[in-house]
Amino acid sequence: MDKFLSFSILVKYWGMYLEGFLNTLQVSLIALVGSFILGTLLAVMRISPVKPLNWISTAFVEFIRNIPLILIVFLFFLGPSSLGVPMSGFVAGTLGLTIYTAVFIAEAVRAGIQAVPKGQTEAARASGLTYAQTMRFIVLPQAMKIVIPPIGNQFLNLVKNSSVLSVVAGLDLMYYADLISTKTFVVFSVYIFVALFYLVITIPLSLGLAYVERRLAKSH
């Protein structure tokens, strides 16, 4: 078995694997929360009756989702530095990942909002609720029940896309995997162990989202 998977690599470089795992987990959690908040805000802006908000959010979403993630990360990494405001690779990578994921979450949430019957929105507005209150108390709670599966897929993609940090920041799982592979000249085992570390994050996340989806379906 050790000929197929060199467990001695895992033992010897356990500290590097663990540090990469913890950094990947940290970036994923920050980007997950940030992208959900930003994505929901963008979705509400896209269907807002205030036209400037609608235009701004639409232009932003269309721009971000049609360019590669790595380019967005480089824009954050190199752009501020050229203006005399240096930004660390870790921060640039986290911001790029957050914004990139947020626009896809925004599209999912927007679809969920539009699936809520318009009569409920009209009734809420007629009863005296503001647009913000209608979104917060009437529309968004129902929309979230609809969009849990597509949002869950975006969260899983976010974790896997966090490997982009290896390009600008290092310190994540893929960065340390490249480093270990260069030192040991072992490729297969090194990256199989990295895959297992990613599964430690994605499988509980997937199961948690499935649980939330079932609970929301029962409450509905």
Short mmCIF file of C-alpha atoms in Angstrom, two decimals:
data_model
loop_
_atom_site.label_atom_id
_atom_site.label_comp_id
_atom_site.label_asym_id
_atom_site.label_seq_id
_atom_site.Cartn_x
_atom_site.Cartn_y
_atom_site.Cartn_z
CA MET A 1 0.00 0.00 0.00
CA ASP A 2 2.86 2.34 0.82
CA LYS A 3 4.15 1.84 -2.72
CA PHE A 4 0.84 3.13 -4.03
CA LEU A 5 0.47 5.89 -1.43
CA SER A 6 3.61 7.06 0.32
CA PHE A 7 2.27 7.64 3.82
CA SER A 8 5.76 8.57 4.93
CA ILE A 9 5.28 11.79 2.93
CA LEU A 10 2.14 12.59 4.91
CA VAL A 11 3.88 11.87 8.22
CA LYS A 12 7.05 13.78 7.41
CA TYR A 13 5.28 16.87 6.05
CA TRP A 14 2.22 16.73 8.29
CA GLY A 15 2.89 20.21 9.65
CA MET A 16 2.86 21.74 6.16
CA TYR A 17 -0.29 19.85 5.19
CA LEU A 18 -2.01 20.97 8.38
CA GLU A 19 -1.02 24.62 7.93
CA GLY A 20 -2.24 24.57 4.35
CA PHE A 21 -5.49 22.94 5.44
CA LEU A 22 -6.13 25.51 8.17
CA ASN A 23 -5.38 28.42 5.85
CA THR A 24 -7.65 26.96 3.16
CA LEU A 25 -10.39 26.49 5.75
CA GLN A 26 -9.98 30.07 7.01
CA VAL A 27 -10.18 31.57 3.52
CA SER A 28 -13.16 29.39 2.64
CA LEU A 29 -15.12 30.39 5.75
CA ILE A 30 -14.44 34.11 5.29
CA ALA A 31 -15.32 34.00 1.59
CA LEU A 32 -18.40 31.86 2.26
CA VAL A 33 -19.92 34.34 4.69
CA GLY A 34 -18.84 37.38 2.66
CA SER A 35 -20.09 36.02 -0.67
CA PHE A 36 -23.47 35.09 0.79
CA ILE A 37 -24.02 38.57 2.24
CA LEU A 38 -22.75 40.37 -0.87
CA GLY A 39 -24.59 38.02 -3.23
CA THR A 40 -27.90 38.54 -1.42
CA LEU A 41 -27.40 42.32 -1.48
CA LEU A 42 -26.64 42.26 -5.21
CA ALA A 43 -29.73 40.14 -5.88
CA VAL A 44 -31.97 42.60 -4.04
CA MET A 45 -30.37 45.51 -5.90
CA ARG A 46 -30.90 43.77 -9.26
CA ILE A 47 -34.67 43.65 -8.75
CA SER A 48 -34.88 46.98 -6.94
CA PRO A 49 -37.36 49.57 -8.26
CA VAL A 50 -34.54 52.11 -7.88
CA LYS A 51 -33.10 52.06 -11.40
CA PRO A 52 -29.54 53.25 -10.59
CA LEU A 53 -29.14 50.39 -8.08
CA ASN A 54 -30.48 48.00 -10.70
CA TRP A 55 -28.04 49.21 -13.36
CA ILE A 56 -25.01 49.20 -11.06
CA SER A 57 -25.63 45.71 -9.73
CA THR A 58 -26.41 44.30 -13.18
CA ALA A 59 -23.23 45.77 -14.67
CA PHE A 60 -21.18 44.51 -11.74
CA VAL A 61 -22.56 40.96 -11.93
CA GLU A 62 -22.17 40.71 -15.69
CA PHE A 63 -18.59 42.01 -15.56
CA ILE A 64 -17.38 39.74 -12.76
CA ARG A 65 -18.98 36.51 -13.89
CA ASN A 66 -17.62 36.81 -17.42
CA ILE A 67 -13.92 37.06 -16.50
CA PRO A 68 -11.71 34.34 -14.95
CA LEU A 69 -11.30 34.13 -11.19
CA ILE A 70 -7.51 34.28 -11.46
CA LEU A 71 -7.76 37.62 -13.28
CA ILE A 72 -9.96 39.07 -10.53
CA VAL A 73 -7.44 37.96 -7.92
CA PHE A 74 -4.59 39.56 -9.85
CA LEU A 75 -6.56 42.80 -10.19
CA PHE A 76 -6.84 42.97 -6.40
CA PHE A 77 -3.22 41.91 -5.90
CA LEU A 78 -1.60 44.25 -8.43
CA GLY A 79 -4.12 47.10 -8.71
CA PRO A 80 -3.82 48.60 -5.21
CA SER A 81 -0.03 48.15 -5.27
CA SER A 82 0.23 50.23 -8.44
CA LEU A 83 -1.62 52.99 -6.58
CA GLY A 84 0.76 52.83 -3.64
CA VAL A 85 -1.57 50.77 -1.44
CA PRO A 86 0.01 47.31 -1.18
CA MET A 87 -2.32 44.39 -0.54
CA SER A 88 -1.15 41.00 0.66
CA GLY A 89 -1.76 37.98 -1.52
CA PHE A 90 -3.89 36.43 1.21
CA VAL A 91 -6.24 39.43 1.36
CA ALA A 92 -6.32 39.80 -2.43
CA GLY A 93 -7.12 36.12 -2.89
CA THR A 94 -9.84 36.16 -0.26
CA LEU A 95 -11.46 39.30 -1.72
CA GLY A 96 -11.28 37.95 -5.26
CA LEU A 97 -12.80 34.62 -4.22
CA THR A 98 -15.54 36.36 -2.24
CA ILE A 99 -16.59 38.69 -5.04
CA TYR A 100 -16.36 36.02 -7.74
CA THR A 101 -18.60 33.65 -5.79
CA ALA A 102 -20.98 36.44 -4.76
CA VAL A 103 -22.11 37.19 -8.31
CA PHE A 104 -23.16 33.57 -8.87
CA ILE A 105 -24.96 33.50 -5.55
CA ALA A 106 -26.66 36.76 -6.57
CA GLU A 107 -28.06 35.10 -9.69
CA ALA A 108 -29.33 32.14 -7.68
CA VAL A 109 -30.97 34.37 -5.06
CA ARG A 110 -32.49 36.58 -7.76
CA ALA A 111 -34.08 33.53 -9.36
CA GLY A 112 -35.42 32.50 -5.96
CA ILE A 113 -36.89 35.94 -5.33
CA GLN A 114 -38.59 35.96 -8.72
CA ALA A 115 -40.10 32.54 -7.94
CA VAL A 116 -41.98 33.99 -4.97
CA PRO A 117 -45.51 34.97 -6.11
CA LYS A 118 -45.71 38.70 -6.86
CA GLY A 119 -49.01 38.89 -5.01
CA GLN A 120 -47.19 38.48 -1.71
CA THR A 121 -44.93 41.42 -2.45
CA GLU A 122 -47.88 43.55 -3.51
CA ALA A 123 -49.85 42.59 -0.39
CA ALA A 124 -46.89 43.44 1.85
CA ARG A 125 -46.42 46.83 0.22
CA ALA A 126 -50.16 47.52 0.42
CA SER A 127 -50.08 46.78 4.15
CA GLY A 128 -47.50 49.52 4.66
CA LEU A 129 -44.21 47.64 4.61
CA THR A 130 -41.28 49.33 2.90
CA TYR A 131 -39.41 47.64 0.06
CA ALA A 132 -36.59 46.68 2.45
CA GLN A 133 -39.02 45.28 5.02
CA THR A 134 -40.86 43.33 2.34
CA MET A 135 -37.62 41.76 1.18
CA ARG A 136 -36.42 41.00 4.70
CA PHE A 137 -39.60 39.59 6.25
CA ILE A 138 -41.67 38.26 3.34
CA VAL A 139 -39.69 37.53 0.18
CA LEU A 140 -36.15 36.51 1.20
CA PRO A 141 -37.18 33.85 3.77
CA GLN A 142 -39.22 32.10 1.07
CA ALA A 143 -36.59 32.61 -1.62
CA MET A 144 -33.85 31.06 0.54
CA LYS A 145 -35.81 27.82 0.80
CA ILE A 146 -35.81 27.63 -2.99
CA VAL A 147 -32.17 28.48 -3.61
CA ILE A 148 -30.40 26.30 -1.01
CA PRO A 149 -29.30 23.67 -3.62
CA PRO A 150 -27.73 26.11 -6.13
CA ILE A 151 -26.17 28.17 -3.34
CA GLY A 152 -24.78 24.97 -1.85
CA ASN A 153 -23.13 24.13 -5.15
CA GLN A 154 -21.52 27.56 -5.23
CA PHE A 155 -20.20 27.10 -1.70
CA LEU A 156 -18.61 23.79 -2.71
CA ASN A 157 -17.08 25.45 -5.77
CA LEU A 158 -15.77 28.21 -3.52
CA VAL A 159 -13.80 25.74 -1.40
CA LYS A 160 -12.25 24.17 -4.50
CA ASN A 161 -11.57 27.56 -6.08
CA SER A 162 -9.62 28.60 -2.97
CA SER A 163 -6.66 26.86 -4.61
CA VAL A 164 -6.23 30.11 -6.56
CA LEU A 165 -4.41 31.46 -3.50
CA SER A 166 -1.43 29.30 -4.37
CA VAL A 167 -0.73 31.69 -7.26
CA VAL A 168 -0.60 34.97 -5.33
CA ALA A 169 -0.45 34.19 -1.63
CA GLY A 170 0.83 30.69 -1.02
CA LEU A 171 0.11 29.08 2.33
CA ASP A 172 -2.93 27.11 1.11
CA LEU A 173 -3.13 23.38 0.45
CA MET A 174 -2.11 23.57 -3.21
CA TYR A 175 0.85 25.81 -2.42
CA TYR A 176 2.25 23.37 0.12
CA ALA A 177 1.49 20.43 -2.17
CA ASP A 178 3.59 22.03 -4.91
CA LEU A 179 6.35 22.71 -2.37
CA ILE A 180 6.35 19.14 -1.03
CA SER A 181 6.26 17.68 -4.53
CA THR A 182 9.27 19.79 -5.54
CA LYS A 183 11.23 18.69 -2.47
CA THR A 184 10.45 14.99 -2.69
CA PHE A 185 9.91 14.44 -6.43
CA VAL A 186 6.75 12.55 -5.44
CA VAL A 187 3.63 13.66 -7.27
CA PHE A 188 0.78 11.15 -6.99
CA SER A 189 0.82 10.64 -3.22
CA VAL A 190 1.29 14.33 -2.45
CA TYR A 191 -1.78 15.41 -4.40
CA ILE A 192 -3.94 12.47 -3.30
CA PHE A 193 -3.43 13.57 0.30
CA VAL A 194 -4.36 17.13 -0.70
CA ALA A 195 -7.57 15.78 -2.27
CA LEU A 196 -8.39 14.02 1.01
CA PHE A 197 -7.89 17.27 2.95
CA TYR A 198 -10.30 19.04 0.58
CA LEU A 199 -12.82 16.26 1.17
CA VAL A 200 -12.58 16.91 4.92
CA ILE A 201 -14.03 20.36 4.17
CA THR A 202 -16.42 19.65 1.31
CA ILE A 203 -18.12 16.48 2.59
CA PRO A 204 -19.30 17.97 5.94
CA LEU A 205 -20.34 21.13 4.07
CA SER A 206 -22.33 19.08 1.56
CA LEU A 207 -24.00 17.04 4.31
CA GLY A 208 -24.79 20.19 6.30
CA LEU A 209 -26.42 21.84 3.30
CA ALA A 210 -28.46 18.69 2.61
CA TYR A 211 -29.64 18.72 6.23
CA VAL A 212 -30.66 22.38 6.02
CA GLU A 213 -32.49 21.69 2.76
CA ARG A 214 -34.47 18.85 4.36
CA ARG A 215 -35.38 20.96 7.39
CA LEU A 216 -36.55 23.84 5.24
CA ALA A 217 -38.59 21.46 3.07
CA LYS A 218 -40.34 20.10 6.19
CA SER A 219 -41.05 23.58 7.55
CA HIS A 220 -42.42 24.62 4.16
#
